[in-house]
Short mmCIF file of C-alpha atoms in Angstrom, two decimals:
data_model
loop_
_atom_site.label_atom_id
_atom_site.label_comp_id
_atom_site.label_asym_id
_atom_site.label_seq_id
_atom_site.Cartn_x
_atom_site.Cartn_y
_atom_site.Cartn_z
CA MET A 29 89.32 53.66 -28.62
CA ASN A 30 89.12 55.69 -25.39
CA LYS A 31 92.12 56.94 -23.47
CA LEU A 32 91.74 54.39 -20.68
CA THR A 33 91.82 51.50 -23.15
CA THR A 34 94.82 53.05 -24.89
CA SER A 35 96.70 53.34 -21.61
CA PHE A 36 96.00 49.67 -20.89
CA LEU A 37 97.46 48.68 -24.28
CA VAL A 38 100.53 50.84 -23.88
CA LEU A 39 101.22 49.49 -20.40
CA ALA A 40 100.67 45.91 -21.51
CA LEU A 41 102.93 46.20 -24.54
CA SER A 42 105.65 47.93 -22.56
CA SER A 43 105.71 45.05 -20.06
CA LEU A 44 106.38 42.34 -22.67
CA GLY A 45 109.89 40.97 -22.40
CA TRP A 46 110.79 42.91 -19.26
CA SER A 47 110.47 42.16 -15.58
CA PHE A 48 107.88 44.08 -13.60
CA GLY A 49 109.14 46.11 -10.66
CA PHE A 50 107.96 48.71 -8.20
CA SER A 51 109.10 51.44 -10.59
CA ASP A 52 106.46 50.19 -13.05
CA VAL A 53 103.57 50.63 -10.61
CA GLN A 54 101.38 53.62 -11.50
CA PHE A 55 98.60 53.59 -8.91
CA TRP A 56 99.95 54.03 -5.38
CA VAL A 57 97.86 54.05 -2.21
CA GLY A 58 98.80 55.15 1.29
CA SER A 59 102.01 56.67 2.63
CA GLY A 60 104.94 55.48 4.68
CA SER A 61 108.43 54.04 4.50
CA ASN A 62 107.32 50.54 3.43
CA GLN A 63 106.08 49.50 0.00
CA ALA A 64 104.33 46.39 -1.33
CA ALA A 65 102.35 45.52 -4.44
CA LEU A 66 99.14 43.61 -5.07
CA ALA A 67 98.22 41.97 -8.37
CA VAL A 68 94.68 40.86 -9.24
CA GLN A 69 94.31 38.24 -11.97
CA TRP A 70 90.82 37.25 -13.16
CA ASN A 71 91.83 34.43 -15.54
CA ASP A 72 88.94 35.36 -17.81
CA GLY A 73 90.79 35.36 -21.12
CA GLN A 74 90.88 39.15 -21.25
CA THR A 75 93.81 41.53 -21.25
CA PRO A 76 95.49 42.87 -19.26
CA GLN A 77 95.90 39.50 -17.59
CA ALA A 78 96.68 40.92 -14.15
CA LEU A 79 96.52 44.48 -12.81
CA VAL A 80 98.93 45.73 -10.15
CA TRP A 81 98.56 48.40 -7.49
CA GLY A 82 101.13 49.69 -5.00
CA TYR A 83 100.69 50.21 -1.27
CA ARG A 84 102.76 52.26 1.19
CA TRP A 85 102.52 52.15 4.98
CA ASP A 86 104.29 52.34 8.32
CA GLY A 87 104.06 49.82 11.13
CA THR A 88 102.43 46.44 10.52
CA ALA A 89 100.06 45.43 7.73
CA ASN A 90 98.73 42.37 5.94
CA THR A 91 97.30 41.56 2.53
CA GLU A 92 93.78 42.35 3.73
CA THR A 93 94.90 45.82 4.85
CA MET A 94 96.48 46.40 1.46
CA LEU A 95 93.43 45.15 -0.46
CA GLN A 96 91.04 47.27 1.61
CA ALA A 97 93.15 50.40 1.06
CA ILE A 98 93.35 49.84 -2.70
CA ASP A 99 89.65 49.05 -2.92
CA SER A 100 88.86 52.33 -1.14
CA ALA A 101 91.19 54.39 -3.33
CA ASP A 102 90.38 53.03 -6.81
CA ALA A 103 86.67 53.48 -7.58
CA ARG A 104 86.94 50.99 -10.46
CA LEU A 105 87.98 48.09 -8.22
CA PHE A 106 85.31 46.39 -6.12
CA LYS A 107 85.03 43.26 -4.05
CA TYR A 108 82.47 40.99 -2.39
CA ALA A 109 83.54 39.63 0.98
CA GLY A 110 81.86 37.98 3.93
CA THR A 111 81.97 38.68 7.65
CA PRO A 112 85.44 38.07 9.13
CA GLY A 113 85.59 34.87 11.15
CA GLN A 114 88.10 32.55 12.74
CA PHE A 115 90.29 32.54 9.63
CA GLY A 116 89.90 36.22 8.79
CA LEU A 117 88.16 37.88 5.85
CA PRO A 118 86.41 35.46 3.44
CA LEU A 119 86.97 36.90 -0.04
CA TYR A 120 84.30 35.80 -2.51
CA GLY A 121 84.53 38.05 -5.56
CA ILE A 122 86.61 40.81 -7.15
CA GLY A 123 85.55 43.04 -10.02
CA TYR A 124 86.90 45.89 -12.11
CA ASP A 125 84.97 48.64 -13.90
CA THR A 126 86.87 48.36 -17.17
CA ASN A 127 84.74 50.88 -19.07
CA SER A 128 84.70 53.36 -16.15
CA SER A 129 80.90 53.57 -16.28
CA GLY A 130 80.74 54.15 -12.54
CA VAL A 131 78.40 51.18 -12.11
CA THR A 132 80.23 48.79 -9.80
CA GLY A 133 79.44 46.22 -7.14
CA ALA A 134 77.60 42.93 -7.23
CA GLY A 135 74.29 41.49 -6.14
CA PHE A 136 71.95 38.54 -6.48
CA THR A 137 69.32 37.96 -9.15
CA ASN A 138 67.56 35.21 -7.18
CA SER A 139 66.63 34.47 -3.59
CA THR A 140 69.52 32.06 -3.05
CA SER A 141 72.25 34.30 -1.72
CA VAL A 142 75.06 31.76 -2.04
CA PRO A 143 78.33 33.67 -2.67
CA ASP A 144 78.90 31.87 -5.99
CA ASN A 145 75.58 33.23 -7.34
CA ALA A 146 76.57 36.89 -7.05
CA THR A 147 76.75 38.76 -10.35
CA ALA A 148 78.27 42.12 -11.23
CA ASN A 149 75.83 45.03 -11.42
CA ASP A 150 77.40 45.90 -14.78
CA PRO A 151 77.71 42.71 -16.87
CA THR A 152 80.55 44.27 -18.89
CA ASP A 153 82.79 44.57 -15.83
CA ARG A 154 85.53 42.08 -15.16
CA TRP A 155 84.16 39.87 -12.40
CA LYS A 156 85.02 36.53 -10.86
CA VAL A 157 83.34 35.03 -7.83
CA GLY A 158 83.60 31.68 -6.09
CA TRP A 159 83.55 29.98 -2.75
CA THR A 160 81.77 26.62 -2.69
CA SER A 161 81.36 25.58 -6.33
CA LEU A 162 82.79 27.94 -8.97
CA GLY A 163 86.31 28.19 -7.60
CA PHE A 164 88.10 30.58 -5.26
CA TRP A 165 90.48 33.51 -5.13
CA GLU A 166 93.90 32.00 -4.49
CA LEU A 167 96.54 34.08 -2.75
CA TYR A 168 100.13 33.97 -3.99
CA GLU A 169 103.20 35.37 -2.28
CA GLY A 170 106.13 36.55 -4.37
CA ALA A 171 109.79 36.67 -3.45
CA ASN A 172 110.75 39.77 -1.51
CA GLY A 173 112.57 42.25 -3.75
CA THR A 174 112.20 45.19 -6.09
CA THR A 175 110.90 43.05 -8.98
CA ALA A 176 108.06 40.52 -9.06
CA GLY A 177 108.79 36.80 -9.24
CA GLY A 178 109.17 33.59 -7.30
CA TRP A 179 105.43 33.18 -6.84
CA ALA A 180 104.14 30.43 -4.54
CA GLY A 181 100.70 29.66 -3.19
CA ALA A 182 100.16 31.09 0.28
CA GLN A 183 99.25 28.82 3.15
CA THR A 184 96.85 31.39 4.56
CA GLY A 185 94.16 33.86 3.52
CA VAL A 186 94.48 37.61 3.05
CA THR A 187 94.14 38.32 6.78
CA GLY A 188 96.88 35.95 7.86
CA SER A 189 99.32 37.07 5.15
CA THR A 190 101.56 39.65 6.83
CA ILE A 191 103.44 41.95 4.44
CA ALA A 192 106.87 43.54 4.76
CA ASN A 193 108.76 46.15 2.78
CA ASN A 194 109.25 45.11 -0.89
CA ASP A 195 106.75 42.25 -0.66
CA TRP A 196 104.59 41.07 -3.58
CA ARG A 197 101.15 39.52 -3.34
CA ALA A 198 98.74 38.30 -6.02
CA LEU A 199 95.12 37.20 -5.98
CA SER A 200 94.53 34.83 -8.89
CA PHE A 201 91.10 33.30 -9.46
CA ALA A 202 91.15 29.49 -9.58
CA PRO A 203 88.18 28.41 -11.74
CA GLY A 204 86.87 25.01 -10.69
CA PHE A 205 89.47 25.11 -7.89
CA SER A 206 92.24 24.73 -10.49
CA SER A 207 95.27 26.89 -9.67
CA GLN A 208 96.32 29.23 -12.48
CA GLY A 209 99.46 30.79 -11.07
CA VAL A 210 100.45 34.40 -11.78
CA GLY A 211 100.83 35.61 -15.35
CA THR A 212 101.83 38.84 -17.07
CA LEU A 213 101.62 41.88 -14.82
CA THR A 214 100.36 45.28 -15.98
CA ALA A 215 100.18 48.45 -13.91
CA ALA A 216 96.66 49.54 -13.01
CA PRO A 217 96.34 53.01 -14.56
CA VAL A 218 95.55 56.14 -12.60
CA PRO A 219 92.24 57.49 -13.96
CA GLU A 220 92.23 60.86 -15.67
CA PRO A 221 90.15 63.68 -14.10
CA ALA A 222 87.40 63.32 -16.71
CA THR A 223 87.22 59.60 -16.02
CA LEU A 224 86.90 60.25 -12.29
CA LEU A 225 83.98 62.60 -12.95
CA PHE A 226 82.31 59.98 -15.14
CA VAL A 227 82.77 57.33 -12.47
CA GLY A 228 81.36 59.66 -9.82
CA LEU A 229 78.25 60.34 -11.87
CA GLY A 230 77.78 56.64 -12.47
CA LEU A 231 78.02 55.85 -8.76
CA ALA A 232 75.52 58.59 -7.95
CA ALA A 233 73.08 57.21 -10.52
CA LEU A 234 73.48 53.69 -9.12
CA ALA A 235 72.85 54.91 -5.57
CA LYS A 236 69.72 56.73 -6.75
CA ARG A 237 68.39 53.56 -8.40
CA ARG A 238 69.03 51.57 -5.23
CA ARG A 239 67.06 54.10 -3.15
CA ALA A 240 64.13 54.09 -5.56
#
């Protein structure tokens, strides 16, 4: 069992029976006087059920801003999104490089580039995608406070969801357009230096293959 897997188990076990608060968040992104948290839940039967990242900022921000910042900071998290339109950023897929192989991202194995057909470049990664047929990523807004709870489905997408200090947001995949709610939260771990090196080498190898 590698150290990353061990840290997942420890964090998951420590969360059982206790509420999850900002003090439990391990991976923080940004800086500023405001804080918010984002949970991502794949509903794929795997554990941890949902991973949580923290975000700090000044001024104004929304869930899209938070997601983009976290996606840029954590090399293991990746997303597939469309071109922003009238209703903001269309979010199709979210993945996570569980084994820290450095191979991330998604693509198409056939000529029909419908969002739902996108597959993860590494089939072992956690990955859920949907837009027109498989389901969709549903946004939940939690009650404002230092601990997570009071989740309710948002009436907007990630772009229209403004965040304030001590806000909670969750993206939970709804397979077959069936809402799943928000389950057990586990802090996304901060990768160890050796893991970061491994991820970097994997990304370099993937880029080389794409150029070939």
